[in-house]
Structure formats: C-alpha cells, structure tokens
Amino acid sequence: MAPVPVRWLSVPIILVLTTLSGCDKPVTSPGVLNLTDILAGEETTGFKRADSIRQFRFPADHGIHAEYRNEWWYFTGNLMTSDNRHFGYQVTFFRTALTPMSSSAGSSEPTSQPAPGPASEMESTWAVRDIWMAHVALTDIEAQQHHAEQRFSRRGPGLAGVTADPIHIWLDDWQVVGLNEAAGHESFPWQLNINTDQFNLELRLTPTKKPVLQGNQGLSEKSAVAGNASYYYSYSRLATQGQLTLGHSTEKNTYQVTGNSWFDREWSTSSLDAGQSGWDWFSLQFDTGEDLMYYQLLDSTGKADENSQGSWISLSGEKTAIDEQEMRLTVLKTWRASDGQSYPVSWRMDYLGGDQSWIIEAAVADQFMDLAVRYWEGAVEIYDPRSMKLQGRGYLEMTRINVPIDR
C-alpha cells in the first residue's frame, strides 16, 4: 500500500496540498483516496521503475529513494504484558512524489532527503514535491477494540522525512530513531515513539535475523508487465520491549510489554496491473522461531493471481521462496465493514511446498483502517488445524480495490 500520485488530485488532495503549503502542522483528515490510482502503472513518466535486480546496501537503503514515486517503512507487531494481556500494533510511514525529479538531479542511490531539482521546483524547503502520510493503530485483544489514526504532511521544513545512518523516520512527533550512532551499524536498536489521543507506544526494536530480500533478490514482481514491481526487503523478527499507554488523559493505563515485530521496506513507481483488484498479505511468526511472508494478489474476479508469492524464513534467517502453486488459502469466515465490503477473518492456509497447514484467525474481527485509504489490517493468531493449539502470531493486511461491494 502507498500514497497518492500526482495525477489523482481530487478535491480532498487539493485541500491537503493547500493546507500543507501554508501551515506547519500535520493534517489528519484529507478525505478518502483511491488505491487503484495510487498503485497503478499509469503516469510514470520521469520516475524510475523497479524493473531489474539491484544491489542492496545497508543502512543506506533505509533512506529515501527519491527517483521512485512511492515508498514506505512499515512496522507491525504482537506485544504481551507479564500477565499475558495481548496487544497488536501497526506503524507505517509513506512517501509519495507529486512530481518526478529532474533527470539531472542525481542517481537512483538512496538519500536522507530527496535531492533538490531545478531552482524553480525546489528553491524552498516549503515547496511541496513529496506528500508524507503515516498510519498508526493499536489492537486491544482483551477489550476487543481497535484504535487507528493518520497524519499527512509535506516534507519541509523539517516536518517529515528519513535519514538512514543513524536511522530517523518521522512525521511530526511520530518517529523511529536509531540509538546506536556508530556509522554503518544500522543504528540498532531502534526506538519507536508514537503519541496519540488514544494510545502511546514507546518500543525498542532489535533484529534477531538478517534482512530478507523478498521476491527475486529483492525485486518483488506484482505482474507480468515489466516495472510493475517493488524493491522489497524485510526484517522478519525484531525482539521488542517497552511500554504502551492506553486511554485518554483523564484515564490512562500503562503496560510494560515484550514481543516480536516485523519491519517491511518497499519502494516502487507502479505495482498493480489493471486487472488486479487487491491483495491479502500475511506476516506470520511461529513459536518455533520460523517466519512466513505471503501475499496473495487478487485478479479482477477476486481470485488468486498467478503472481502471488512469499517466503519461508528459517530459524537462522535463510529464505525459501514460495510461489502461487505451493500455497492454498481457503476462507472460513468473513467480516463485513460499514461500507458493505467483506474481509476474511478466518482462513485455512495450506503450505503445500512445506507440507504444513494452519488456521489463521483474526484476534479481533473489526480491525478495519477506516482512514483516507481504507483497508483491513490487524493482529492474527496461528493455530494447528487438528489440535487448535496456538502456534504463533502475526499480522494480516487486506485490500479490496475493484471488487464489487457486497450487499
């Protein structure tokens, strides 16, 4: 999922741009955006595309890739208190370019901030070349409640952005900061700080496995059309500890938590093909220490697209690719959003390539992100299909773009 491109300047986006060009506060309610226009392959002139294998460099690739239209930094995790109260969380930062860089503006190497273009385009830090969006959410499993908020901002001056070494990702006071300032060490552990009216997160994240290059050596192809792809890598398991605060100013409860997080990093100019209608994305962390990522792309009828793929990540961090023929997903139960769209909240997952099967259940049925971009994103639990014993936890994201709304 990614932010809106320049060609979709609807009334909500025009209002956002007008607001962003004249104030120094993040915007929280820009209206509803169309995900098809955000990720489709049209209007890509002037932008680089993910169309070939590249060499990944860390920590540099944590930074901005300014010549691509969209990119995002994406954290999810499952947290537990000492008395086994369970929470899920999501924090995502998005950047989208409204105009391409000048061809003379530099190479495609990652940068701390977008390299400046001609003076007429970027002569001021107040200029709006990039729009930044952030989504945060917390799921309280015991209370069966889901809280979500969003912010929008331009980049300058200093309102939103990314530096790579040490890492610093921010939109206003929502931020991720590297605590190790030794150059070249990726600055782990990372400190994640989120403050909202409904909840606060203060979490320290330390990877226990090396980064995994998803797809073909990091080139994650979403269709047969060259360039409809992203550059994609994951830290599939980050040991997490810290605290979360739940409630309003008059009634707050603070919990010390530990658990595991997942970090996904992608950038692209176009991903989805015209005949694709959304996706189901799973990030699963098993109690054995193994992990699984799988995304099921949906064709125009809502069935699995042949470009669906994923990876099995061993305890030591080694990756085994999973193609569409090796995975079978069966919907067992659905939940209906207020707009009438249905989302599966119980699945049977059969990993034929690994001769394993699981039941994947939403920890809370309503984890709908009713924000500018609408989608379902939430904590899930993994069960053995025969004994129904808990096998692990994870996260699930579901989008429905061109699928007719159920009535």
CSV table of C-alpha atoms in Angstrom, one decimal:
chain,number,residue,atom,x,y,z
A,1,MET,CA,0.0,0.0,0.0
A,2,ALA,CA,1.3,3.5,-0.8
A,3,PRO,CA,0.3,7.2,-1.0
A,4,VAL,CA,-1.4,9.1,-3.8
A,5,PRO,CA,0.3,10.1,-7.1
A,6,VAL,CA,0.2,13.5,-8.8
A,7,ARG,CA,-2.5,12.5,-11.4
A,8,TRP,CA,-5.2,11.9,-8.8
A,9,LEU,CA,-5.6,15.5,-7.5
A,10,SER,CA,-9.2,15.1,-6.3
A,11,VAL,CA,-10.9,17.7,-4.1
A,12,PRO,CA,-9.6,16.1,-0.8
A,13,ILE,CA,-6.0,16.1,-2.1
A,14,ILE,CA,-6.2,19.7,-3.4
A,15,LEU,CA,-7.4,20.7,0.0
A,16,VAL,CA,-4.5,18.8,1.6
A,17,LEU,CA,-1.9,20.5,-0.7
A,18,THR,CA,-3.4,23.9,0.0
A,19,THR,CA,-3.2,23.2,3.7
A,20,LEU,CA,0.3,21.8,3.7
A,21,SER,CA,1.7,24.7,1.7
A,22,GLY,CA,0.6,27.2,4.3
A,23,CYS,CA,0.9,25.6,7.8
A,24,ASP,CA,3.4,23.8,10.0
A,25,LYS,CA,1.0,21.2,11.5
A,26,PRO,CA,0.2,17.7,10.2
A,27,VAL,CA,-3.2,17.2,8.6
A,28,THR,CA,-5.4,14.3,9.9
A,29,SER,CA,-8.5,14.2,7.7
A,30,PRO,CA,-7.9,14.6,3.9
A,31,GLY,CA,-10.9,12.5,2.7
A,32,VAL,CA,-10.9,9.1,1.0
A,33,LEU,CA,-8.2,8.2,-1.6
A,34,ASN,CA,-8.5,5.7,-4.4
A,35,LEU,CA,-6.0,2.8,-4.1
A,36,THR,CA,-6.2,1.9,-7.7
A,37,ASP,CA,-4.8,5.2,-8.8
A,38,ILE,CA,-2.2,5.1,-6.1
A,39,LEU,CA,-0.5,1.9,-7.2
A,40,ALA,CA,-1.5,1.6,-10.9
A,41,GLY,CA,1.1,1.7,-13.6
A,42,GLU,CA,-0.1,4.9,-15.4
A,43,GLU,CA,1.5,8.3,-15.3
A,44,THR,CA,5.0,7.1,-14.5
A,45,THR,CA,6.9,9.4,-16.9
A,46,GLY,CA,10.0,10.8,-15.2
A,47,PHE,CA,10.1,8.3,-12.4
A,48,LYS,CA,12.4,5.3,-12.2
A,49,ARG,CA,10.7,1.9,-12.1
A,50,ALA,CA,11.6,-1.4,-10.3
A,51,ASP,CA,12.4,-3.4,-13.4
A,52,SER,CA,15.7,-5.1,-12.7
A,53,ILE,CA,17.7,-6.7,-9.9
A,54,ARG,CA,19.8,-4.3,-7.9
A,55,GLN,CA,22.5,-4.4,-5.2
A,56,PHE,CA,21.0,-3.6,-1.8
A,57,ARG,CA,23.1,-1.6,0.7
A,58,PHE,CA,22.5,-1.3,4.4
A,59,PRO,CA,22.0,1.0,6.1
A,60,ALA,CA,21.7,3.2,3.0
A,61,ASP,CA,18.6,1.6,1.7
A,62,HIS,CA,16.7,2.5,4.8
A,63,GLY,CA,16.8,6.0,3.4
A,64,ILE,CA,14.7,7.8,0.7
A,65,HIS,CA,14.8,6.6,-2.9
A,66,ALA,CA,13.7,10.0,-4.4
A,67,GLU,CA,13.5,8.9,-8.0
A,68,TYR,CA,10.7,6.5,-7.3
A,69,ARG,CA,7.1,7.6,-6.9
A,70,ASN,CA,6.1,5.7,-3.7
A,71,GLU,CA,7.8,4.1,-0.8
A,72,TRP,CA,7.0,3.1,2.8
A,73,TRP,CA,8.5,2.0,6.1
A,74,TYR,CA,6.2,-0.5,7.8
A,75,PHE,CA,6.2,-1.9,11.3
A,76,THR,CA,3.7,-4.4,12.8
A,77,GLY,CA,4.0,-6.5,16.0
A,78,ASN,CA,2.4,-8.5,18.7
A,79,LEU,CA,3.0,-7.5,22.3
A,80,MET,CA,2.3,-9.2,25.7
A,81,THR,CA,2.2,-8.0,29.3
A,82,SER,CA,3.6,-10.0,32.2
A,83,ASP,CA,0.1,-11.3,32.9
A,84,ASN,CA,-0.5,-12.3,29.2
A,85,ARG,CA,-2.6,-9.4,28.1
A,86,HIS,CA,-2.1,-9.2,24.3
A,87,PHE,CA,-1.9,-6.1,22.0
A,88,GLY,CA,-1.2,-5.7,18.3
A,89,TYR,CA,0.3,-2.6,16.7
A,90,GLN,CA,0.9,-1.1,13.3
A,91,VAL,CA,3.1,2.0,12.4
A,92,THR,CA,3.6,2.9,8.7
A,93,PHE,CA,5.2,5.9,7.1
A,94,PHE,CA,4.5,6.6,3.4
A,95,ARG,CA,6.2,9.0,1.0
A,96,THR,CA,4.7,9.8,-2.5
A,97,ALA,CA,6.3,12.1,-5.0
A,98,LEU,CA,3.9,14.6,-6.7
A,99,THR,CA,6.4,15.4,-9.4
A,100,PRO,CA,9.4,13.5,-10.7
A,101,MET,CA,13.0,14.7,-10.1
A,102,SER,CA,14.8,16.4,-12.9
A,103,SER,CA,16.9,13.9,-14.9
A,104,SER,CA,19.9,15.9,-13.9
A,105,ALA,CA,19.1,15.7,-10.1
A,106,GLY,CA,21.3,12.8,-9.4
A,107,SER,CA,21.4,9.0,-9.4
A,108,SER,CA,18.9,6.5,-8.0
A,109,GLU,CA,21.0,6.0,-4.9
A,110,PRO,CA,19.1,6.3,-1.6
A,111,THR,CA,19.3,9.7,0.1
A,112,SER,CA,18.5,11.1,3.5
A,113,GLN,CA,16.0,13.5,1.9
A,114,PRO,CA,15.0,14.0,-1.8
A,115,ALA,CA,17.8,15.6,-3.8
A,116,PRO,CA,16.8,19.1,-5.0
A,117,GLY,CA,15.6,19.7,-8.5
A,118,PRO,CA,15.8,22.9,-10.5
A,119,ALA,CA,15.5,26.1,-8.5
A,120,SER,CA,12.0,26.8,-9.8
A,121,GLU,CA,10.9,23.4,-8.4
A,122,MET,CA,12.7,23.1,-5.1
A,123,GLU,CA,14.1,26.5,-4.3
A,124,SER,CA,12.4,26.5,-0.9
A,125,THR,CA,12.0,23.9,1.9
A,126,TRP,CA,8.4,25.0,1.9
A,127,ALA,CA,7.9,23.6,-1.7
A,128,VAL,CA,5.6,20.5,-1.8
A,129,ARG,CA,7.3,17.9,-4.0
A,130,ASP,CA,6.5,15.0,-1.6
A,131,ILE,CA,3.5,14.2,0.5
A,132,TRP,CA,4.0,12.2,3.6
A,133,MET,CA,1.3,10.0,5.3
A,134,ALA,CA,1.5,8.0,8.5
A,135,HIS,CA,-0.9,5.4,9.8
A,136,VAL,CA,-0.8,4.0,13.4
A,137,ALA,CA,-3.1,1.5,15.1
A,138,LEU,CA,-3.3,-0.4,18.3
A,139,THR,CA,-5.5,-3.5,18.9
A,140,ASP,CA,-6.5,-4.3,22.4
A,141,ILE,CA,-7.3,-8.0,22.2
A,142,GLU,CA,-8.8,-8.4,25.7
A,143,ALA,CA,-11.2,-5.4,25.2
A,144,GLN,CA,-11.8,-6.4,21.5
A,145,GLN,CA,-11.1,-2.8,20.5
A,146,HIS,CA,-9.1,-1.3,17.6
A,147,HIS,CA,-7.8,2.3,17.5
A,148,ALA,CA,-6.4,3.9,14.4
A,149,GLU,CA,-5.1,7.4,13.5
A,150,GLN,CA,-3.5,9.1,10.5
A,151,ARG,CA,-1.4,12.2,9.7
A,152,PHE,CA,-0.4,13.9,6.5
A,153,SER,CA,2.4,16.4,5.9
A,154,ARG,CA,4.7,17.9,3.4
A,155,ARG,CA,8.4,17.3,3.9
A,156,GLY,CA,9.9,20.7,4.7
A,157,PRO,CA,10.8,22.5,6.7
A,158,GLY,CA,11.7,19.5,9.0
A,159,LEU,CA,8.1,18.2,9.2
A,160,ALA,CA,8.6,14.7,7.9
A,161,GLY,CA,11.4,12.7,6.4
A,162,VAL,CA,14.0,10.0,6.8
A,163,THR,CA,17.7,9.8,7.4
A,164,ALA,CA,19.5,6.5,7.0
A,165,ASP,CA,22.6,6.4,9.2
A,166,PRO,CA,21.6,6.7,12.0
A,167,ILE,CA,18.0,5.9,11.2
A,168,HIS,CA,15.5,8.6,11.8
A,169,ILE,CA,12.0,8.3,10.4
A,170,TRP,CA,9.5,10.9,11.4
A,171,LEU,CA,6.2,12.8,10.7
A,172,ASP,CA,6.0,15.4,13.4
A,173,ASP,CA,6.4,13.6,16.8
A,174,TRP,CA,5.7,10.1,15.4
A,175,GLN,CA,9.1,8.8,14.8
A,176,VAL,CA,11.6,5.9,14.8
A,177,VAL,CA,15.2,6.7,15.9
A,178,GLY,CA,18.3,4.7,15.9
A,179,LEU,CA,20.0,4.5,19.3
A,180,ASN,CA,23.4,3.4,18.0
A,181,GLU,CA,25.2,6.3,16.3
A,182,ALA,CA,28.2,4.3,15.1
A,183,ALA,CA,28.2,4.8,11.4
A,184,GLY,CA,27.5,1.7,9.2
A,185,HIS,CA,26.0,-0.4,12.0
A,186,GLU,CA,22.3,0.3,11.0
A,187,SER,CA,21.9,2.1,14.4
A,188,PHE,CA,20.1,-0.8,16.1
A,189,PRO,CA,18.3,-0.9,18.4
A,190,TRP,CA,15.7,1.4,17.0
A,191,GLN,CA,13.3,3.3,19.3
A,192,LEU,CA,9.7,3.7,18.1
A,193,ASN,CA,7.7,6.6,19.7
A,194,ILE,CA,4.1,7.2,18.9
A,195,ASN,CA,1.8,9.6,20.8
A,196,THR,CA,-1.9,9.9,20.0
A,197,ASP,CA,-5.1,10.9,21.9
A,198,GLN,CA,-6.0,7.2,22.3
A,199,PHE,CA,-2.7,5.5,22.9
A,200,ASN,CA,1.1,5.9,23.2
A,201,LEU,CA,3.9,3.5,22.2
A,202,GLU,CA,7.5,3.5,23.3
A,203,LEU,CA,9.2,0.4,21.9
A,204,ARG,CA,12.8,-0.7,21.4
A,205,LEU,CA,13.3,-3.0,18.4
A,206,THR,CA,16.4,-5.2,17.8
A,207,PRO,CA,16.6,-7.7,14.9
A,208,THR,CA,17.3,-11.3,15.6
A,209,LYS,CA,17.7,-12.2,11.9
A,210,LYS,CA,19.4,-10.6,8.9
A,211,PRO,CA,17.3,-8.7,6.4
A,212,VAL,CA,15.5,-10.9,3.9
A,213,LEU,CA,15.4,-9.8,0.2
A,214,GLN,CA,11.9,-10.7,-0.9
A,215,GLY,CA,11.0,-11.9,-4.4
A,216,ASN,CA,13.9,-12.3,-6.8
A,217,GLN,CA,16.8,-11.0,-4.9
A,218,GLY,CA,14.7,-8.1,-3.6
A,219,LEU,CA,12.8,-7.5,-6.9
A,220,SER,CA,9.2,-8.3,-6.0
A,221,GLU,CA,7.2,-8.5,-9.3
A,222,LYS,CA,3.5,-8.0,-9.0
A,223,SER,CA,2.5,-8.7,-12.6
A,224,ALA,CA,4.0,-9.8,-16.0
A,225,VAL,CA,4.3,-6.2,-17.0
A,226,ALA,CA,7.9,-5.0,-16.6
A,227,GLY,CA,8.2,-2.4,-13.9
A,228,ASN,CA,5.0,-3.4,-12.1
A,229,ALA,CA,7.1,-4.3,-9.1
A,230,SER,CA,8.8,-3.0,-6.0
A,231,TYR,CA,12.1,-3.4,-4.3
A,232,TYR,CA,11.3,-5.2,-1.1
A,233,TYR,CA,13.1,-6.4,2.0
A,234,SER,CA,12.0,-7.4,5.5
A,235,TYR,CA,13.4,-7.8,9.0
A,236,SER,CA,11.0,-10.7,9.8
A,237,ARG,CA,11.7,-10.8,13.6
A,238,LEU,CA,12.7,-7.9,15.8
A,239,ALA,CA,12.8,-8.5,19.6
A,240,THR,CA,10.6,-5.8,21.1
A,241,GLN,CA,10.3,-4.4,24.6
A,242,GLY,CA,9.0,-1.2,26.1
A,243,GLN,CA,5.7,0.2,27.2
A,244,LEU,CA,2.3,1.2,25.8
A,245,THR,CA,-0.2,3.6,27.3
A,246,LEU,CA,-3.9,3.2,26.6
A,247,GLY,CA,-6.7,5.7,27.3
A,248,HIS,CA,-7.4,9.4,27.4
A,249,SER,CA,-5.7,12.0,29.6
A,250,THR,CA,-8.1,11.5,32.4
A,251,GLU,CA,-7.9,7.7,32.5
A,252,LYS,CA,-4.7,6.1,31.3
A,253,ASN,CA,-3.2,2.7,31.9
A,254,THR,CA,0.4,2.0,31.2
A,255,TYR,CA,1.7,-1.6,30.4
A,256,GLN,CA,5.2,-2.9,30.2
A,257,VAL,CA,5.3,-5.2,27.1
A,258,THR,CA,7.6,-7.6,25.3
A,259,GLY,CA,7.1,-9.4,22.0
A,260,ASN,CA,8.1,-9.6,18.3
A,261,SER,CA,7.8,-7.0,15.5
A,262,TRP,CA,8.2,-7.2,11.7
A,263,PHE,CA,9.7,-4.5,9.5
A,264,ASP,CA,8.9,-4.3,5.8
A,265,ARG,CA,10.5,-1.8,3.4
A,266,GLU,CA,9.4,-1.2,-0.1
A,267,TRP,CA,9.8,1.4,-2.9
A,268,SER,CA,8.3,1.5,-6.4
A,269,THR,CA,6.7,3.6,-9.0
A,270,SER,CA,3.9,1.2,-10.1
A,271,SER,CA,2.9,-2.1,-8.7
A,272,LEU,CA,-0.6,-3.3,-9.6
A,273,ASP,CA,-1.7,-4.3,-13.1
A,274,ALA,CA,-5.0,-3.0,-14.5
A,275,GLY,CA,-6.6,-6.5,-13.9
A,276,GLN,CA,-5.7,-6.8,-10.3
A,277,SER,CA,-8.2,-5.9,-7.5
A,278,GLY,CA,-6.3,-6.0,-4.3
A,279,TRP,CA,-4.3,-8.4,-2.1
A,280,ASP,CA,-4.1,-10.4,1.1
A,281,TRP,CA,-0.7,-10.1,2.9
A,282,PHE,CA,0.4,-12.3,5.7
A,283,SER,CA,3.4,-11.9,8.0
A,284,LEU,CA,3.5,-14.8,10.4
A,285,GLN,CA,5.9,-15.5,13.3
A,286,PHE,CA,5.8,-19.0,14.7
A,287,ASP,CA,6.7,-20.1,18.2
A,288,THR,CA,9.4,-22.3,16.7
A,289,GLY,CA,11.3,-19.1,15.6
A,290,GLU,CA,10.4,-19.6,11.9
A,291,ASP,CA,8.6,-16.9,9.9
A,292,LEU,CA,6.4,-16.8,6.8
A,293,MET,CA,5.5,-13.9,4.5
A,294,TYR,CA,3.0,-14.5,1.7
A,295,TYR,CA,0.9,-12.1,-0.4
A,296,GLN,CA,-2.0,-13.3,-2.4
A,297,LEU,CA,-2.7,-10.8,-5.2
A,298,LEU,CA,-6.3,-10.9,-6.5
A,299,ASP,CA,-7.4,-10.8,-10.1
A,300,SER,CA,-10.4,-8.9,-11.4
A,301,THR,CA,-12.8,-11.7,-10.1
A,302,GLY,CA,-11.3,-11.7,-6.6
A,303,LYS,CA,-9.4,-15.0,-7.2
A,304,ALA,CA,-5.7,-15.6,-6.6
A,305,ASP,CA,-3.4,-14.1,-9.2
A,306,GLU,CA,-0.6,-16.2,-10.6
A,307,ASN,CA,2.0,-13.5,-9.4
A,308,SER,CA,1.2,-14.2,-5.8
A,309,GLN,CA,4.3,-15.2,-3.8
A,310,GLY,CA,6.1,-15.3,-0.5
A,311,SER,CA,9.0,-16.7,1.5
A,312,TRP,CA,9.6,-19.2,4.4
A,313,ILE,CA,12.3,-17.9,6.7
A,314,SER,CA,14.2,-20.4,8.8
A,315,LEU,CA,15.3,-20.0,12.4
A,316,SER,CA,18.7,-19.0,11.2
A,317,GLY,CA,17.2,-16.5,8.7
A,318,GLU,CA,17.6,-18.5,5.5
A,319,LYS,CA,14.9,-17.9,2.9
A,320,THR,CA,12.9,-20.4,0.8
A,321,ALA,CA,10.8,-18.9,-1.9
A,322,ILE,CA,7.1,-19.8,-2.1
A,323,ASP,CA,5.2,-19.5,-5.4
A,324,GLU,CA,1.5,-19.4,-6.0
A,325,GLN,CA,1.3,-23.1,-6.8
A,326,GLU,CA,2.7,-24.0,-3.4
A,327,MET,CA,0.1,-22.1,-1.3
A,328,ARG,CA,-3.6,-22.7,-0.9
A,329,LEU,CA,-5.7,-20.2,1.0
A,330,THR,CA,-9.3,-21.1,2.0
A,331,VAL,CA,-11.7,-18.5,3.5
A,332,LEU,CA,-13.6,-19.9,6.5
A,333,LYS,CA,-15.3,-16.8,7.8
A,334,THR,CA,-15.8,-13.2,6.8
A,335,TRP,CA,-16.4,-9.8,8.5
A,336,ARG,CA,-18.4,-7.0,6.8
A,337,ALA,CA,-17.2,-3.4,7.1
A,338,SER,CA,-19.7,-0.5,7.4
A,339,ASP,CA,-19.4,0.2,3.6
A,340,GLY,CA,-20.6,-3.3,2.8
A,341,GLN,CA,-17.3,-4.8,1.8
A,342,SER,CA,-16.4,-8.2,3.2
A,343,TYR,CA,-13.0,-9.2,4.6
A,344,PRO,CA,-11.9,-12.8,5.5
A,345,VAL,CA,-11.1,-13.0,9.2
A,346,SER,CA,-10.6,-16.8,9.4
A,347,TRP,CA,-8.5,-18.8,6.9
A,348,ARG,CA,-7.1,-22.2,6.4
A,349,MET,CA,-3.5,-21.9,5.0
A,350,ASP,CA,-2.0,-24.9,3.3
A,351,TYR,CA,1.7,-24.5,2.5
A,352,LEU,CA,2.0,-27.4,0.1
A,353,GLY,CA,5.6,-26.8,-0.6
A,354,GLY,CA,6.4,-27.3,3.1
A,355,ASP,CA,3.7,-29.9,3.8
A,356,GLN,CA,2.2,-27.7,6.6
A,357,SER,CA,-1.2,-26.3,7.4
A,358,TRP,CA,-2.6,-23.8,9.8
A,359,ILE,CA,-5.7,-21.9,10.8
A,360,ILE,CA,-5.2,-18.1,10.7
A,361,GLU,CA,-7.7,-16.3,12.9
A,362,ALA,CA,-8.1,-12.5,13.4
A,363,ALA,CA,-7.5,-11.6,17.0
A,364,VAL,CA,-10.3,-9.1,16.7
A,365,ALA,CA,-12.8,-9.2,13.7
A,366,ASP,CA,-13.0,-5.4,13.3
A,367,GLN,CA,-9.5,-4.2,12.7
A,368,PHE,CA,-10.7,-2.0,9.8
A,369,MET,CA,-8.5,1.0,9.0
A,370,ASP,CA,-11.3,3.5,8.2
A,371,LEU,CA,-8.8,6.2,7.1
A,372,ALA,CA,-8.0,8.1,3.9
A,373,VAL,CA,-7.0,4.8,2.4
A,374,ARG,CA,-9.4,2.1,3.6
A,375,TYR,CA,-8.2,-1.4,4.3
A,376,TRP,CA,-8.2,-4.2,6.9
A,377,GLU,CA,-5.0,-4.6,8.9
A,378,GLY,CA,-4.7,-6.4,12.2
A,379,ALA,CA,-3.2,-9.0,14.6
A,380,VAL,CA,-3.9,-12.7,13.8
A,381,GLU,CA,-3.3,-15.9,15.7
A,382,ILE,CA,-2.0,-19.1,14.2
A,383,TYR,CA,-3.5,-22.5,15.2
A,384,ASP,CA,-2.8,-26.1,14.4
A,385,PRO,CA,-5.8,-27.2,12.3
A,386,ARG,CA,-6.2,-30.6,14.2
A,387,SER,CA,-5.5,-29.7,17.8
A,388,MET,CA,-6.3,-25.9,17.6
A,389,LYS,CA,-3.3,-25.2,19.8
A,390,LEU,CA,-1.7,-21.8,19.3
A,391,GLN,CA,1.3,-22.0,17.1
A,392,GLY,CA,2.3,-18.3,16.8
A,393,ARG,CA,1.1,-14.8,16.0
A,394,GLY,CA,1.3,-12.4,13.1
A,395,TYR,CA,-0.3,-9.7,11.0
A,396,LEU,CA,-2.7,-9.6,8.1
A,397,GLU,CA,-3.4,-6.8,5.6
A,398,MET,CA,-6.3,-7.0,3.1
A,399,THR,CA,-7.3,-4.5,0.4
A,400,ARG,CA,-10.3,-4.6,-1.9
A,401,ILE,CA,-9.9,-2.2,-4.8
A,402,ASN,CA,-12.2,-3.0,-7.7
A,403,VAL,CA,-14.2,-5.8,-6.0
A,404,PRO,CA,-17.9,-5.1,-6.0
A,405,ILE,CA,-19.2,-4.2,-2.6
A,406,ASP,CA,-21.4,-6.9,-1.0
A,407,ARG,CA,-25.0,-6.0,-0.3
